[in-house]
Short mmCIF file of C-alpha atoms and ligand atoms in Angstrom, two decimals:
data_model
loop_
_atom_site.label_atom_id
_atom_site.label_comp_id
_atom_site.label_asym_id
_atom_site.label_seq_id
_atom_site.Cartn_x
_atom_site.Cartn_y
_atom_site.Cartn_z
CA UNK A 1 -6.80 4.47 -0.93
CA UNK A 2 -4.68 1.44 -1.58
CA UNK A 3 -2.15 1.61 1.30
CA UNK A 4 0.13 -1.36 2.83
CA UNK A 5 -3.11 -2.34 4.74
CA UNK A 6 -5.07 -2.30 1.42
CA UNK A 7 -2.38 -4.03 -0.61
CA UNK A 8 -1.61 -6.49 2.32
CA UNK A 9 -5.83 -7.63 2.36
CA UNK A 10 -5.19 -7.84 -1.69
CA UNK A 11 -2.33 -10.45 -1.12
CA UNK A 12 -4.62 -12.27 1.13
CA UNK A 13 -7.20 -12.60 -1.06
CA UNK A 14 -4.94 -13.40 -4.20
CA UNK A 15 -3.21 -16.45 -1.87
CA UNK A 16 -7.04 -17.78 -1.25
CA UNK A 17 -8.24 -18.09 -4.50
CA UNK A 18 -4.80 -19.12 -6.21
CA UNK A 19 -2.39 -20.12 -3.86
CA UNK A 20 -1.18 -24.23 -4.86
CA UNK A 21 -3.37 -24.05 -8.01
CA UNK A 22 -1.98 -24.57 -11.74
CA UNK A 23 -2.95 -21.72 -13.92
CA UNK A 24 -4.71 -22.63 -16.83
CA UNK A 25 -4.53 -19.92 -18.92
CA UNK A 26 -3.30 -16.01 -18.59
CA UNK A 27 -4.18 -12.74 -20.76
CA UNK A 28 -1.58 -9.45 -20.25
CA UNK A 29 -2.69 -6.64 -21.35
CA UNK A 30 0.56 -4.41 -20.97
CA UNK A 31 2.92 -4.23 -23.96
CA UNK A 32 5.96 -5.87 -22.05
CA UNK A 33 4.06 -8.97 -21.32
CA UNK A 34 1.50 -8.89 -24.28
CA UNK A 35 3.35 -12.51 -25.52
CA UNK A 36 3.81 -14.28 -21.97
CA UNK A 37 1.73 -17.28 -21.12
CA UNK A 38 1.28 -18.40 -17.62
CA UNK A 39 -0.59 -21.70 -18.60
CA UNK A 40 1.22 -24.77 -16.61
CA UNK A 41 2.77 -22.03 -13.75
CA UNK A 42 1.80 -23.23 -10.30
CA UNK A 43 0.90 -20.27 -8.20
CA UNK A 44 3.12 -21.16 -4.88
CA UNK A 45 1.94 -17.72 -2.63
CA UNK A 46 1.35 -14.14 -2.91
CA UNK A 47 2.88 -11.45 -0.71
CA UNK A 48 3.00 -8.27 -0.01
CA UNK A 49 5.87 -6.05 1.29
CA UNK A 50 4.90 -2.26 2.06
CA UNK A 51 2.97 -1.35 -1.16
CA UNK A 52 4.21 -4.09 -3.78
CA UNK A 53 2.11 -7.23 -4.12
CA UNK A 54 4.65 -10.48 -4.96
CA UNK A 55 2.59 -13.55 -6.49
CA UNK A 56 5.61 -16.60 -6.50
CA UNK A 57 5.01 -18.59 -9.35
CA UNK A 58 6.76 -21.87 -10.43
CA UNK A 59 7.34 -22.29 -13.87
CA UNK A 60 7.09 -25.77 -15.52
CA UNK A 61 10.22 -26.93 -16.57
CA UNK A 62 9.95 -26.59 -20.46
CA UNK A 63 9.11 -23.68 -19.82
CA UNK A 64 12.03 -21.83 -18.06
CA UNK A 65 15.36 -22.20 -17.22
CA UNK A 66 14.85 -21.25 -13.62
CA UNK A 67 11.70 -22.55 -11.14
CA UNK A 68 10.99 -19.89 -9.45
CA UNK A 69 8.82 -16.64 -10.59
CA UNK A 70 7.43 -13.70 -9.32
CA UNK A 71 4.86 -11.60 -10.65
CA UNK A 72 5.15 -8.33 -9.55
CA UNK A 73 2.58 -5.77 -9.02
CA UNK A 74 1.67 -1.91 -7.42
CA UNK A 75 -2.06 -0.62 -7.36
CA UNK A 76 -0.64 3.15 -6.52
CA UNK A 77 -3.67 5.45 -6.55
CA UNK A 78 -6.51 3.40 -7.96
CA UNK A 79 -4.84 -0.24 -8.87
CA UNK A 80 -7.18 -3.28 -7.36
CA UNK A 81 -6.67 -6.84 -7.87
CA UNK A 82 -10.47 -9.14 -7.49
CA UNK A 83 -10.90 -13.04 -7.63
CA UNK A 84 -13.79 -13.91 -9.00
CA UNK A 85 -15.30 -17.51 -9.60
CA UNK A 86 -14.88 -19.24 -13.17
CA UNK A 87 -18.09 -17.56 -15.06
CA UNK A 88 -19.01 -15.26 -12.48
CA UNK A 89 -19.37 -11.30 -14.32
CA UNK A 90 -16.03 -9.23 -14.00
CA UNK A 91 -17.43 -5.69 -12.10
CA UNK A 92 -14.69 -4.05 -10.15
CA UNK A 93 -13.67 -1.83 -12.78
CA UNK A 94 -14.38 -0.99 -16.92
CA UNK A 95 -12.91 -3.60 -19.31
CA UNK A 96 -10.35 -1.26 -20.54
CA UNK A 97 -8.65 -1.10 -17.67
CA UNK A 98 -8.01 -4.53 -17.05
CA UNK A 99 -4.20 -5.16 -17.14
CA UNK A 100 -4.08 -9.11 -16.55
CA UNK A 101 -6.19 -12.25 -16.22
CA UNK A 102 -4.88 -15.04 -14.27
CA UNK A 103 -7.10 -18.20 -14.92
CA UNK A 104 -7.71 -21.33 -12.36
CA UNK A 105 -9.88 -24.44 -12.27
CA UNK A 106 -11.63 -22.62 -9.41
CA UNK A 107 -10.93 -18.77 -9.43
CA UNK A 108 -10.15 -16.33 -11.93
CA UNK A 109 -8.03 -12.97 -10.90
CA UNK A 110 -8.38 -10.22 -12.59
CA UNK A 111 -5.89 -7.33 -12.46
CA UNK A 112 -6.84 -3.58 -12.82
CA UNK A 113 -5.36 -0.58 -13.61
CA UNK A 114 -1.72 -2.28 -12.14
CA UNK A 115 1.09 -0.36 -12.19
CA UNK A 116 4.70 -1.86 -12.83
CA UNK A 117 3.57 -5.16 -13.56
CA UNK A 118 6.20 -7.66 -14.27
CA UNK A 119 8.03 -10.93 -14.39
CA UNK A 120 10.86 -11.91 -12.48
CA UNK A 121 12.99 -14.34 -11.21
CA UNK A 122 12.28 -14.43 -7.51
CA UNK A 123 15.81 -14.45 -6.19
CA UNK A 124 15.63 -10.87 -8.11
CA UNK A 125 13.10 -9.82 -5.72
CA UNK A 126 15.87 -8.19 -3.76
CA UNK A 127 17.20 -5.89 -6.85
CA UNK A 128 13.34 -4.80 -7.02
CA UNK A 129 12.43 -4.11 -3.69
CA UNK A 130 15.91 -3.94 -1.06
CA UNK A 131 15.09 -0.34 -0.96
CA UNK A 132 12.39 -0.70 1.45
CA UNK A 133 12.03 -0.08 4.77
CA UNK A 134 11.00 -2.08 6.92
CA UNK A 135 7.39 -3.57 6.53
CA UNK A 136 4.68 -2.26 8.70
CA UNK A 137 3.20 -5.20 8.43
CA UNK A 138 5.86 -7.83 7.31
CA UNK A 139 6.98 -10.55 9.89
CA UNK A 140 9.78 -9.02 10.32
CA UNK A 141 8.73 -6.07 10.99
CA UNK A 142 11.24 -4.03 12.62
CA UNK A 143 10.25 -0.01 14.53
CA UNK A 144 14.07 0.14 15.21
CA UNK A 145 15.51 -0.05 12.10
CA UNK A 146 12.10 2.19 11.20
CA UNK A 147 13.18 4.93 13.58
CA UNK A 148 16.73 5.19 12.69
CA UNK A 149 16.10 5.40 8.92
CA UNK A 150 13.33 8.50 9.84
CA UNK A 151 16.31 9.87 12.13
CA UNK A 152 18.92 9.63 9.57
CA UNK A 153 17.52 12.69 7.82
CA UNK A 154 16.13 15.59 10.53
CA UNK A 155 15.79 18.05 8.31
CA UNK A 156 13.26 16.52 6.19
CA UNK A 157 9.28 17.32 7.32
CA UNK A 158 8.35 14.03 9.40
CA UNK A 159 4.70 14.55 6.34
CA UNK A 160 7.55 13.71 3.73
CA UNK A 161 9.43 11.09 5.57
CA UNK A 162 6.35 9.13 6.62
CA UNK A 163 5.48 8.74 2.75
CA UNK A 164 9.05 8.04 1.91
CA UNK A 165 8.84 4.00 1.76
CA UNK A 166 12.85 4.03 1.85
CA UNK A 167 12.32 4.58 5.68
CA UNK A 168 9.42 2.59 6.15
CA UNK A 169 7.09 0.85 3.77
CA UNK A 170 2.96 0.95 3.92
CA UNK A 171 2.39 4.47 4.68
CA UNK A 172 0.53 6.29 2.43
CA UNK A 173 -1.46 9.63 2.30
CA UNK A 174 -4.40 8.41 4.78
CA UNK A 175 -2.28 7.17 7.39
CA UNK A 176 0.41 9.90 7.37
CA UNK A 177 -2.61 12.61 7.62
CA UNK A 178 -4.38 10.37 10.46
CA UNK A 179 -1.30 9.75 12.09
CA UNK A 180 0.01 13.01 12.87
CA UNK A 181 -3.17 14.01 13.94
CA UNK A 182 -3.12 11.41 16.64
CA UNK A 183 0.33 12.44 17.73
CA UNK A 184 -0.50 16.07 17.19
CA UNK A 185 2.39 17.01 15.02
CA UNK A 186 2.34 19.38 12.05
CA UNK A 187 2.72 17.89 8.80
CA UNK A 188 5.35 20.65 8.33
CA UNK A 189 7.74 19.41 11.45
CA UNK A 190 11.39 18.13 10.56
CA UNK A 191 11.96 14.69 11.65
CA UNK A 192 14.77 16.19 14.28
CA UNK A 193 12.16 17.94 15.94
CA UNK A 194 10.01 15.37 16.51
CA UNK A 195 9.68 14.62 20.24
CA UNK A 196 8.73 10.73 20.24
CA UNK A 197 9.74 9.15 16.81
CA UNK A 198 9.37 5.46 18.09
CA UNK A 199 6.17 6.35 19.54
CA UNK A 200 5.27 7.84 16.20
CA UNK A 201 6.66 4.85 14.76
CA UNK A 202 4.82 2.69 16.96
CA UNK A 203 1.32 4.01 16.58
CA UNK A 204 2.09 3.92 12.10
CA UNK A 205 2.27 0.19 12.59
CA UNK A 206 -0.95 0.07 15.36
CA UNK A 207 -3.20 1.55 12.70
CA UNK A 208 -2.12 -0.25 9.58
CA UNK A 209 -2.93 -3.07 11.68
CA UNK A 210 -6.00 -2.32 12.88
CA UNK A 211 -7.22 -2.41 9.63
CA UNK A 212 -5.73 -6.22 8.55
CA UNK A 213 -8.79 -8.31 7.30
CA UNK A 214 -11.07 -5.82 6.35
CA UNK A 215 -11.25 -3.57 3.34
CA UNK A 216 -13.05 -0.35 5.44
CA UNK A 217 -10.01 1.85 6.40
CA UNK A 218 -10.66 3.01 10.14
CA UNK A 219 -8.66 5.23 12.05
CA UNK A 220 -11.27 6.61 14.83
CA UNK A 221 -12.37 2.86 15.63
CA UNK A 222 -15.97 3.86 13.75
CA UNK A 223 -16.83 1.93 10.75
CA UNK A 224 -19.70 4.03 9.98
CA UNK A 225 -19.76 6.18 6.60
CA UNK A 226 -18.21 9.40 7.19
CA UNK A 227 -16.93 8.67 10.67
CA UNK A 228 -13.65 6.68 9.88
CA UNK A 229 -11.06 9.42 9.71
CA UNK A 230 -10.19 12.26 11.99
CA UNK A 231 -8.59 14.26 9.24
CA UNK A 232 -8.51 13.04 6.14
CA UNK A 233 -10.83 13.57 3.17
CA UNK A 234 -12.50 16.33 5.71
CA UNK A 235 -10.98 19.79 4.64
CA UNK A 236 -13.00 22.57 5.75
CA UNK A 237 -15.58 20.44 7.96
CA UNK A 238 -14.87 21.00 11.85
CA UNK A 239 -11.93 19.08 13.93
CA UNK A 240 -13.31 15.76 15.97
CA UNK A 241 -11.84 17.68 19.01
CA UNK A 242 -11.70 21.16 18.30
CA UNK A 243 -13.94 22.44 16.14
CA UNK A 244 -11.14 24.12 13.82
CA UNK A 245 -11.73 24.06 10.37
CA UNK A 246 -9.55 21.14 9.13
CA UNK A 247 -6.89 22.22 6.04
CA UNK A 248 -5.79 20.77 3.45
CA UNK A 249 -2.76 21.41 0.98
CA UNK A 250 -2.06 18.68 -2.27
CA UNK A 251 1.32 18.78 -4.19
CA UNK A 252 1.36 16.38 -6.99
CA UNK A 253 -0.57 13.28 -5.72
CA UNK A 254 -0.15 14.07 -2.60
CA UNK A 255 -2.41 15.29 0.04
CA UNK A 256 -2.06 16.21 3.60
CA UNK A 257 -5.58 17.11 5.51
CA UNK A 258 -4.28 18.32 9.18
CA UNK A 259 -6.34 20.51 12.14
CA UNK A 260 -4.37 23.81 12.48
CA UNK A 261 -5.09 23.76 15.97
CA UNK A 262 -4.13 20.53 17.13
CA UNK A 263 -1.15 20.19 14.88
CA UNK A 264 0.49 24.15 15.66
CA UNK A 265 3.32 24.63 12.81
CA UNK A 266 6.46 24.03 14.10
CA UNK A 267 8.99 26.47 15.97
CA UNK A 268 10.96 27.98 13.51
CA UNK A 269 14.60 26.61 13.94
CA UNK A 270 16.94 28.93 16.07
CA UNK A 271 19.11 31.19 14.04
CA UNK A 272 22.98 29.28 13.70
CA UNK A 273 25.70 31.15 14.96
ZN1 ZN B 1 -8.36 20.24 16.23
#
């Protein structure tokens, strides 16, 4: 499940194999960039901010009338970026759903299955992305600024307001599920009602974290198959600390897996007047 953990290992691994090399050659496969060619760009970094992967290019000067590029890509669901060496077999996915090539001297990255792929100038960066919250796992990360966006709307359900990347950005099904479970809230509990937001807050950014560096996606401390989640991707299989049948609801493409026991549904709101 590519969350801002996921996508922030992908930038990592991107920045290894390209970072201060000179493309030689690129291949999109999306009708919007079907005609661009990336041979002479100099990758300068990639980055990632909440879900969004940023790869800064710099564009030889014949090329463009401004320097500096960004590529701009988000895996969603089932998007996943892979370096591979010059001549080494493509595996991570089918051909088909290859989406870009990005060629090197020394590594080749190949793009699958991306979602809003696209060129732009980097000082545009902002227009794309200023929505964000802030990063989970940005430098400048900032719980504060976190906490007042989640507090700015009480009424929404702290399930949809975790997800919503306006308030903070990296969250993402597994962690939201996981995360509530830990602080024993219902999925179903407006923000307003929550007792400890920055501890909430606090523990989003310790599990994200956690999981830096490697591509296994912990949030029990276990690595081991089948042992990595409390919650999620375990409906109807017993609570870690209960026993209780663990539920599970989806809407759309998205999920929430919570214990009914440990998370009780919230107190219905008093009547006004
Ligand atoms: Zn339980």
């Amino acid at each position: 499940m590519p969350e801002g953990d996921t996508v922030w290992n992908t930038a990592r691994v991107l920045h290894r194999a390209l970072a201060g090399t000179r493309l030689t050659g690129s291949d999109f496969r999306v009708p919007t960039l079907a005609t661009t060619d990336l041979s002479g760009w100099t990758v300068r970094e990639s980055a990632s901010r909440g879900k969004h992967l940023l790869l800064r290019l710099t564009a030889p000067p014949q090329a463009a009338p401004t320097a500096a590029w960004t590529l701009h890509s988000h895996l969603r669901m089932d998007g996943v970026w892979r370096a591979y060496a010059p001549g080494e077999r493509w595996t991570a996915r089918p051909a088909h759903l290859i989406r870009v090539v990005l060629r090197s001297p020394e590594a080749v990255a190949v793009g699958y299955h991306l979602h809003e792929l696209a060129l732009l100038p980097t000082v545009d960066e902002e227009r794309l992305l200023g929505h964000l919250g802030p990063d989970l796992l940005g430098t400048d990360w900032d719980p504060d600024e976190a906490v007042r966006r989640l507090a700015a709307a009480p009424e929404v359900t702290i399930g949809e307001a975790l997800l919503d990347q306006r308030n903070l950005a990296g969250v993402g099904n597994l962690y939201k599920c996981e995360l509530l479970f830990l602080r024993g809230l219902s999925p179903w509990t407006p923000v307003g009602a929550v007792p400890d937001l920055a501890g909430t807050v606090a523990l989003a950014q310790r599990l994200l974290a956690a999981n830096r560096g490697r591509w296994t996606q912990s949030t029990t401390g276990s690595l081991r198959r089948g042992q990595t989640s409390y919650v999620y991707g375990r409906r109807a299989q017993p609570c870690r600390r209960c026993g209780t049948a663990i539920g599970k609801e989806e809407l759309g493409d998205r999920v929430t897996y919570w214990c009914p026991t440990c998370q009780p549904p919230p107190a219905p709101a008093p009547e006004a007047g």
